[in-house]
Coordinates of C-alpha atoms in Angstrom, one line a residue:
X174 CA 7.6 -8.2 14.3
X175 CA 10.7 -9.0 11.9
X176 CA 12.5 -12.5 12.5
X177 CA 16.1 -12.6 11.6
X178 CA 16.6 -16.3 11.4
X179 CA 14.7 -19.6 10.7
X180 CA 15.6 -20.5 14.4
X181 CA 13.6 -17.3 15.3
X182 CA 10.6 -17.9 13.4
X183 CA 11.0 -21.6 15.0
X184 CA 11.4 -20.4 18.3
X185 CA 8.2 -18.1 18.2
X186 CA 5.8 -20.8 17.0
X187 CA 7.0 -22.8 19.8
X188 CA 6.6 -20.0 22.2
X189 CA 3.0 -19.2 20.9
X190 CA 1.9 -23.0 20.6
X191 CA 2.8 -23.9 24.1
X192 CA 0.5 -20.7 25.5
X193 CA -2.2 -21.7 22.9
X194 CA -1.8 -18.3 21.3
X195 CA -4.3 -17.4 18.8
X196 CA -3.3 -19.2 15.3
X197 CA -3.4 -15.8 13.3
X198 CA -0.8 -14.4 16.0
X199 CA 1.7 -17.0 14.5
X200 CA 4.4 -15.6 12.4
X201 CA 2.9 -17.7 9.0
X202 CA 4.2 -15.4 6.6
X203 CA 7.5 -15.3 8.0
X204 CA 7.4 -19.5 7.8
X205 CA 6.0 -19.1 4.3
X206 CA 9.4 -16.9 3.1
X207 CA 11.4 -19.5 5.0
X208 CA 10.1 -22.4 3.2
X209 CA 10.3 -20.7 -0.2
X210 CA 14.2 -20.5 0.5
X211 CA 14.9 -23.6 2.4
X212 CA 14.3 -27.1 2.9
X213 CA 10.5 -26.9 3.6
X214 CA 10.4 -30.6 5.4
X215 CA 13.1 -30.0 7.3
X216 CA 11.6 -26.6 8.8
X217 CA 8.3 -28.3 9.2
X218 CA 9.5 -30.9 11.0
X219 CA 11.9 -29.2 13.2
X220 CA 8.6 -27.2 14.2
X221 CA 6.6 -30.3 14.6
X222 CA 9.3 -31.5 17.2
X223 CA 9.3 -28.2 19.2
X224 CA 5.8 -28.2 19.3
X225 CA 3.3 -31.4 19.2
X226 CA 6.1 -33.7 19.6
X227 CA 8.1 -32.0 22.4
X228 CA 8.3 -33.8 25.8
X229 CA 6.5 -30.8 27.5
X230 CA 3.7 -31.3 25.0
X231 CA 3.3 -34.7 25.8
X232 CA 3.6 -34.4 29.6
X233 CA 1.5 -30.8 29.7
X234 CA -0.3 -30.8 26.4
X235 CA -2.6 -27.8 25.5
X236 CA -6.1 -28.8 24.4
X237 CA -6.7 -31.4 21.8
X238 CA -8.9 -29.3 19.6
X239 CA -6.1 -26.7 19.6
X240 CA -3.1 -29.2 18.7
X241 CA -5.7 -30.3 16.2
X242 CA -6.2 -27.3 14.4
X243 CA -2.6 -26.1 14.6
X244 CA -1.5 -29.3 12.9
X245 CA -3.9 -29.3 10.1
X246 CA -2.7 -25.5 9.2
X247 CA 1.0 -26.6 9.6
X248 CA 0.0 -29.5 6.7
X249 CA -1.8 -26.9 4.7
X250 CA 1.4 -24.8 4.6
X251 CA 3.7 -27.9 4.0
X252 CA 1.4 -28.7 1.2
X253 CA 1.5 -25.5 -0.7
X254 CA 5.0 -25.5 -0.8
X255 CA 6.4 -29.0 -1.0
X256 CA 5.8 -31.6 -3.6
X257 CA 6.1 -34.6 -1.6
X258 CA 4.3 -35.4 1.8
X259 CA 5.7 -35.6 5.1
X260 CA 4.4 -38.7 6.6
X261 CA 5.1 -37.6 10.2
X262 CA 2.8 -34.8 9.6
X263 CA -0.1 -37.1 8.8
X264 CA 0.9 -39.6 11.3
X265 CA 0.9 -36.9 14.3
X266 CA -2.5 -35.6 13.1
X267 CA -3.9 -39.0 12.8
X268 CA -3.1 -39.7 16.3
X269 CA -4.9 -36.8 17.5
X270 CA -8.2 -37.3 15.4
X271 CA -8.3 -40.7 17.2
X272 CA -7.7 -39.4 20.8
X273 CA -10.4 -38.7 23.1
X274 CA -12.0 -35.4 23.4
X275 CA -10.2 -33.4 26.5
X276 CA -12.3 -32.6 29.4
X277 CA -12.6 -28.9 30.5
X278 CA -8.7 -28.7 31.4
X279 CA -5.8 -28.1 29.3
X280 CA -2.2 -27.0 29.8
X281 CA -0.5 -23.8 28.9
X282 CA 3.3 -23.3 29.1
X283 CA 5.0 -20.1 29.6
X284 CA 8.9 -19.8 29.0
X285 CA 11.1 -17.6 30.9
X286 CA 14.1 -15.8 30.0
X287 CA 16.1 -18.2 32.1
X288 CA 14.7 -21.2 29.8
X289 CA 12.4 -22.5 32.9
X290 CA 8.9 -23.5 31.6
X291 CA 6.0 -22.8 33.7
X292 CA 3.4 -25.4 32.8
X293 CA -0.2 -24.5 34.1
X294 CA -3.1 -26.4 34.6
X295 CA -6.2 -23.9 33.1
X296 CA -9.5 -24.2 32.3
X297 CA -10.5 -24.0 28.8
X298 CA -13.8 -22.0 29.2
X299 CA -13.2 -18.5 30.6
X300 CA -15.6 -18.7 33.4
X301 CA -16.3 -22.3 35.0
X302 CA -17.6 -23.5 38.3
X303 CA -18.7 -19.9 39.2
X304 CA -15.3 -18.3 38.9
X305 CA -12.7 -16.6 36.5
X306 CA -10.0 -17.4 38.7
X307 CA -9.3 -20.8 36.6
X308 CA -7.5 -19.2 33.5
X309 CA -4.4 -16.7 33.3
X310 CA -5.4 -13.2 32.5
X311 CA -3.2 -10.5 30.6
X312 CA -2.9 -8.6 33.9
X313 CA -1.1 -11.6 35.6
X314 CA 1.2 -12.0 32.8
X315 CA 2.0 -8.3 32.6
X316 CA 2.7 -8.4 36.9
X317 CA 5.0 -11.5 35.9
X318 CA 6.8 -9.7 33.4
X319 CA 7.3 -6.6 35.6
X320 CA 8.5 -8.9 38.2
X321 CA 11.1 -10.4 35.9
X322 CA 12.4 -6.9 35.5
X323 CA 12.5 -5.7 39.1
X324 CA 13.9 -8.9 41.1
X325 CA 15.3 -6.5 43.3
X326 CA 12.5 -5.4 44.7
X327 CA 11.5 -9.1 45.9
X328 CA 14.9 -9.8 47.4
X329 CA 14.6 -11.5 51.1
X330 CA 11.1 -10.1 51.2
X331 CA 8.0 -12.3 52.2
X332 CA 5.3 -11.7 49.7
X333 CA 1.9 -12.1 49.9
X334 CA -0.4 -12.4 46.5
X335 CA -3.9 -11.4 46.8
X336 CA -6.0 -13.5 44.3
X337 CA -3.5 -16.0 43.1
X338 CA -6.0 -17.8 40.7
X339 CA -3.8 -20.7 38.9
X340 CA -0.7 -19.4 40.1
X341 CA 1.3 -17.8 37.1
X342 CA 2.5 -14.5 38.7
X343 CA 3.6 -16.6 42.0
X344 CA 5.4 -19.2 40.3
X345 CA 7.3 -16.8 37.9
X346 CA 8.5 -14.7 41.0
X347 CA 9.5 -17.8 42.9
X348 CA 11.6 -19.1 40.3
X349 CA 13.1 -15.5 39.3
X350 CA 13.9 -14.2 42.9
X351 CA 15.5 -14.6 45.9
X352 CA 12.6 -14.4 48.5
X353 CA 12.1 -15.3 52.2
X354 CA 8.9 -16.7 51.3
X355 CA 5.8 -16.6 48.9
X356 CA 2.4 -16.6 50.1
X357 CA -0.3 -17.5 47.3
X358 CA -4.0 -17.0 48.3
X359 CA -7.5 -17.0 47.1
X360 CA -11.0 -17.9 48.2
X361 CA -12.6 -20.2 45.8
X362 CA -12.1 -23.9 46.6
X363 CA -11.7 -25.2 43.3
X364 CA -9.1 -22.3 42.5
X365 CA -7.1 -23.2 45.7
X366 CA -7.1 -26.8 44.8
X367 CA -5.7 -26.1 41.2
X368 CA -3.3 -23.5 42.4
X369 CA -1.9 -26.0 44.8
X370 CA -1.7 -28.5 41.8
X371 CA 0.4 -25.8 39.7
X372 CA 2.3 -24.9 42.3
X373 CA 3.7 -28.5 42.9
X374 CA 4.1 -29.3 38.9
X375 CA 6.3 -25.7 38.5
X376 CA 7.7 -25.4 41.8
X377 CA 8.0 -28.5 43.9
X378 CA 9.8 -30.3 41.1
X379 CA 11.9 -27.3 40.1
X380 CA 15.6 -27.3 40.7
X381 CA 15.4 -23.8 40.6
X382 CA 13.2 -23.1 43.6
X383 CA 14.3 -22.7 46.9
X384 CA 11.9 -20.1 48.9
X385 CA 9.2 -21.7 50.8
X386 CA 5.8 -21.4 49.9
X387 CA 2.4 -21.4 51.5
X388 CA -1.0 -21.3 50.1
X389 CA -3.8 -19.4 52.2
X390 CA -7.4 -19.3 51.7
X391 CA -8.3 -15.3 52.0
X392 CA -11.7 -14.3 52.1
X393 CA -11.2 -10.4 52.0
X394 CA -14.6 -9.7 53.7
X395 CA -13.8 -11.5 56.5
X396 CA -10.1 -12.0 57.3
X397 CA -9.0 -11.6 60.9
X398 CA -6.3 -9.0 62.1
X399 CA -4.3 -12.4 63.6
X400 CA -4.5 -14.0 60.2
X401 CA -3.1 -10.7 58.8
X402 CA -0.4 -10.6 61.5
X403 CA 0.6 -13.8 60.9
X404 CA 1.2 -13.6 57.5
X405 CA 4.1 -10.9 58.0
X406 CA 4.3 -9.8 54.5
X407 CA 6.2 -6.7 53.7
X408 CA 5.7 -7.0 49.8
X409 CA 1.8 -7.5 48.6
X410 CA 1.1 -7.9 44.8
X411 CA -2.3 -8.6 43.1
X412 CA -3.4 -8.7 39.4
X413 CA -6.4 -8.3 38.0
X414 CA -8.6 -7.8 41.0
X415 CA -10.3 -4.8 40.2
X416 CA -12.9 -5.8 38.0
X417 CA -16.1 -6.0 40.0
X418 CA -17.8 -3.0 41.8
X419 CA -19.1 -4.9 44.3
X420 CA -15.9 -6.3 45.7
X421 CA -13.9 -2.9 45.4
X422 CA -15.1 -1.7 49.1
X423 CA -13.9 -4.9 50.8
X424 CA -10.6 -5.2 48.6
X425 CA -9.8 -1.4 49.7
X426 CA -10.3 -1.9 53.3
X427 CA -8.5 -5.0 53.1
X428 CA -5.2 -3.2 51.3
X429 CA -5.5 -0.7 54.3
X430 CA -5.8 -3.4 57.1
X431 CA -2.4 -4.4 55.2
X432 CA -0.8 -1.2 54.9
X433 CA -0.9 -0.8 58.6
X434 CA 0.4 -4.0 59.4
X435 CA 3.9 -3.1 60.1
X436 CA 6.7 -5.6 59.7
X437 CA 9.7 -4.7 61.6
X438 CA 8.2 -1.1 61.7
X439 CA 7.9 -0.7 58.1
X440 CA 4.8 -0.4 56.1
X441 CA 4.3 -3.0 53.3
X442 CA 4.6 -2.4 49.7
X443 CA 1.6 -2.8 47.5
X444 CA 1.7 -3.2 44.1
X445 CA -1.5 -3.7 41.8
X446 CA -1.7 -4.6 38.2
X447 CA -5.3 -4.2 36.1
X448 CA -6.5 -4.5 32.9
X449 CA -8.9 -1.5 32.5
X450 CA -11.9 -3.1 31.2
X451 CA -14.3 -0.6 32.6
X452 CA -12.9 2.9 33.4
X453 CA -15.7 3.6 35.5
X454 CA -15.3 0.7 37.6
X455 CA -11.4 1.5 37.7
X456 CA -11.8 5.1 38.6
X457 CA -14.2 4.1 41.5
X458 CA -11.4 1.9 42.8
X459 CA -8.8 4.8 43.0
X460 CA -11.8 6.8 44.5
X461 CA -12.0 4.6 47.5
X462 CA -8.5 4.3 47.8
X463 CA -8.4 8.1 48.4
X464 CA -11.4 8.1 50.5
X465 CA -9.6 5.5 52.8
X466 CA -6.2 8.0 52.9
X467 CA -4.5 5.6 50.8
X468 CA -2.5 7.3 48.0
X469 CA -1.2 5.8 44.7
X470 CA 1.5 6.4 41.8
X471 CA 1.1 4.9 38.2
X472 CA 4.4 2.8 37.6
X473 CA 5.2 4.3 34.3
X474 CA 8.7 2.3 33.8
X475 CA 8.5 0.2 30.2
X476 CA 8.0 -3.6 30.8
X477 CA 9.8 -6.0 28.5
X478 CA 7.1 -8.5 27.0
X479 CA 8.3 -12.0 27.3
X480 CA 4.7 -13.9 27.2
X481 CA 2.7 -14.1 24.0
X482 CA -0.4 -11.9 24.7
X483 CA -2.2 -9.2 23.4
X484 CA -1.0 -6.2 24.8
X485 CA -3.2 -3.6 23.3
X486 CA -5.7 -3.5 26.0
X487 CA -4.9 -0.8 28.6
X488 CA -3.0 -2.2 31.5
X489 CA -2.2 -0.2 34.1
X490 CA 0.5 -0.8 37.5
X491 CA 0.3 1.0 40.4
X492 CA 1.9 1.2 43.8
X493 CA -0.6 2.1 46.7
X494 CA 0.9 3.7 50.1
X495 CA -0.3 5.2 53.2

């Protein structure tokens, strides 16, 4: 990626830092070029202020280990160019070195085009407490970006999200769309508790949020007809729910039931984003959709990338209908 100005480079550092992006994904080369042509200490200090010393970092920090690695690399770059040490850099790193180690939870913050910051408490480990639902996955980021490009789809709708995890997609939809209601759902107790905390952190305290939200404990295999009818959802979304062959059958059955729960005489719209890790599992999902009498179409519109993550893996978005 080409960066037009020093400001662009610094902004990229901020966005990647708060999302805990891989350090080798930061624009270090572009920074090095800026450091050879501009005031090195001023630029480094600006980066420090917009990352480790930023109010968001003080309130909702990335993991301690991550911040230490980032600041160590920043000092290394500064020392390569500058003759004089920058005291603030060493003081900030010194504080981190004296800090106690994190527990298993850190914060990742994602910036929306509006400037809103979505700070989510996530687990450091990909799998924790018997679930993968305590971290944000690529398909959730993609679905959130798709929602930002298609806010008209959610206008005045009651939206049900299946497998909400820790809440990124739903929180982004709530902050960017004029909804009637948003219903988060999951089945794992620890995930549901973390989800509620993130909703409180990002929505309850936000001036941008107005639509009512709720959190449902939804077990796909034994959800009652009464519960589905009570939800009255006319738009259903999900991200990264097609990864385990053992749950495909109950997912397809649930989607079939949801599509037949008409709201004001209309079938709901269903959109699912999936990272295709195992083509056989994904093909099995599509085959079972067909057997259940459900059709699908692949959404091929380009989606603007807003969040820093690797899009090299195959992410497919489909709309399912009867």
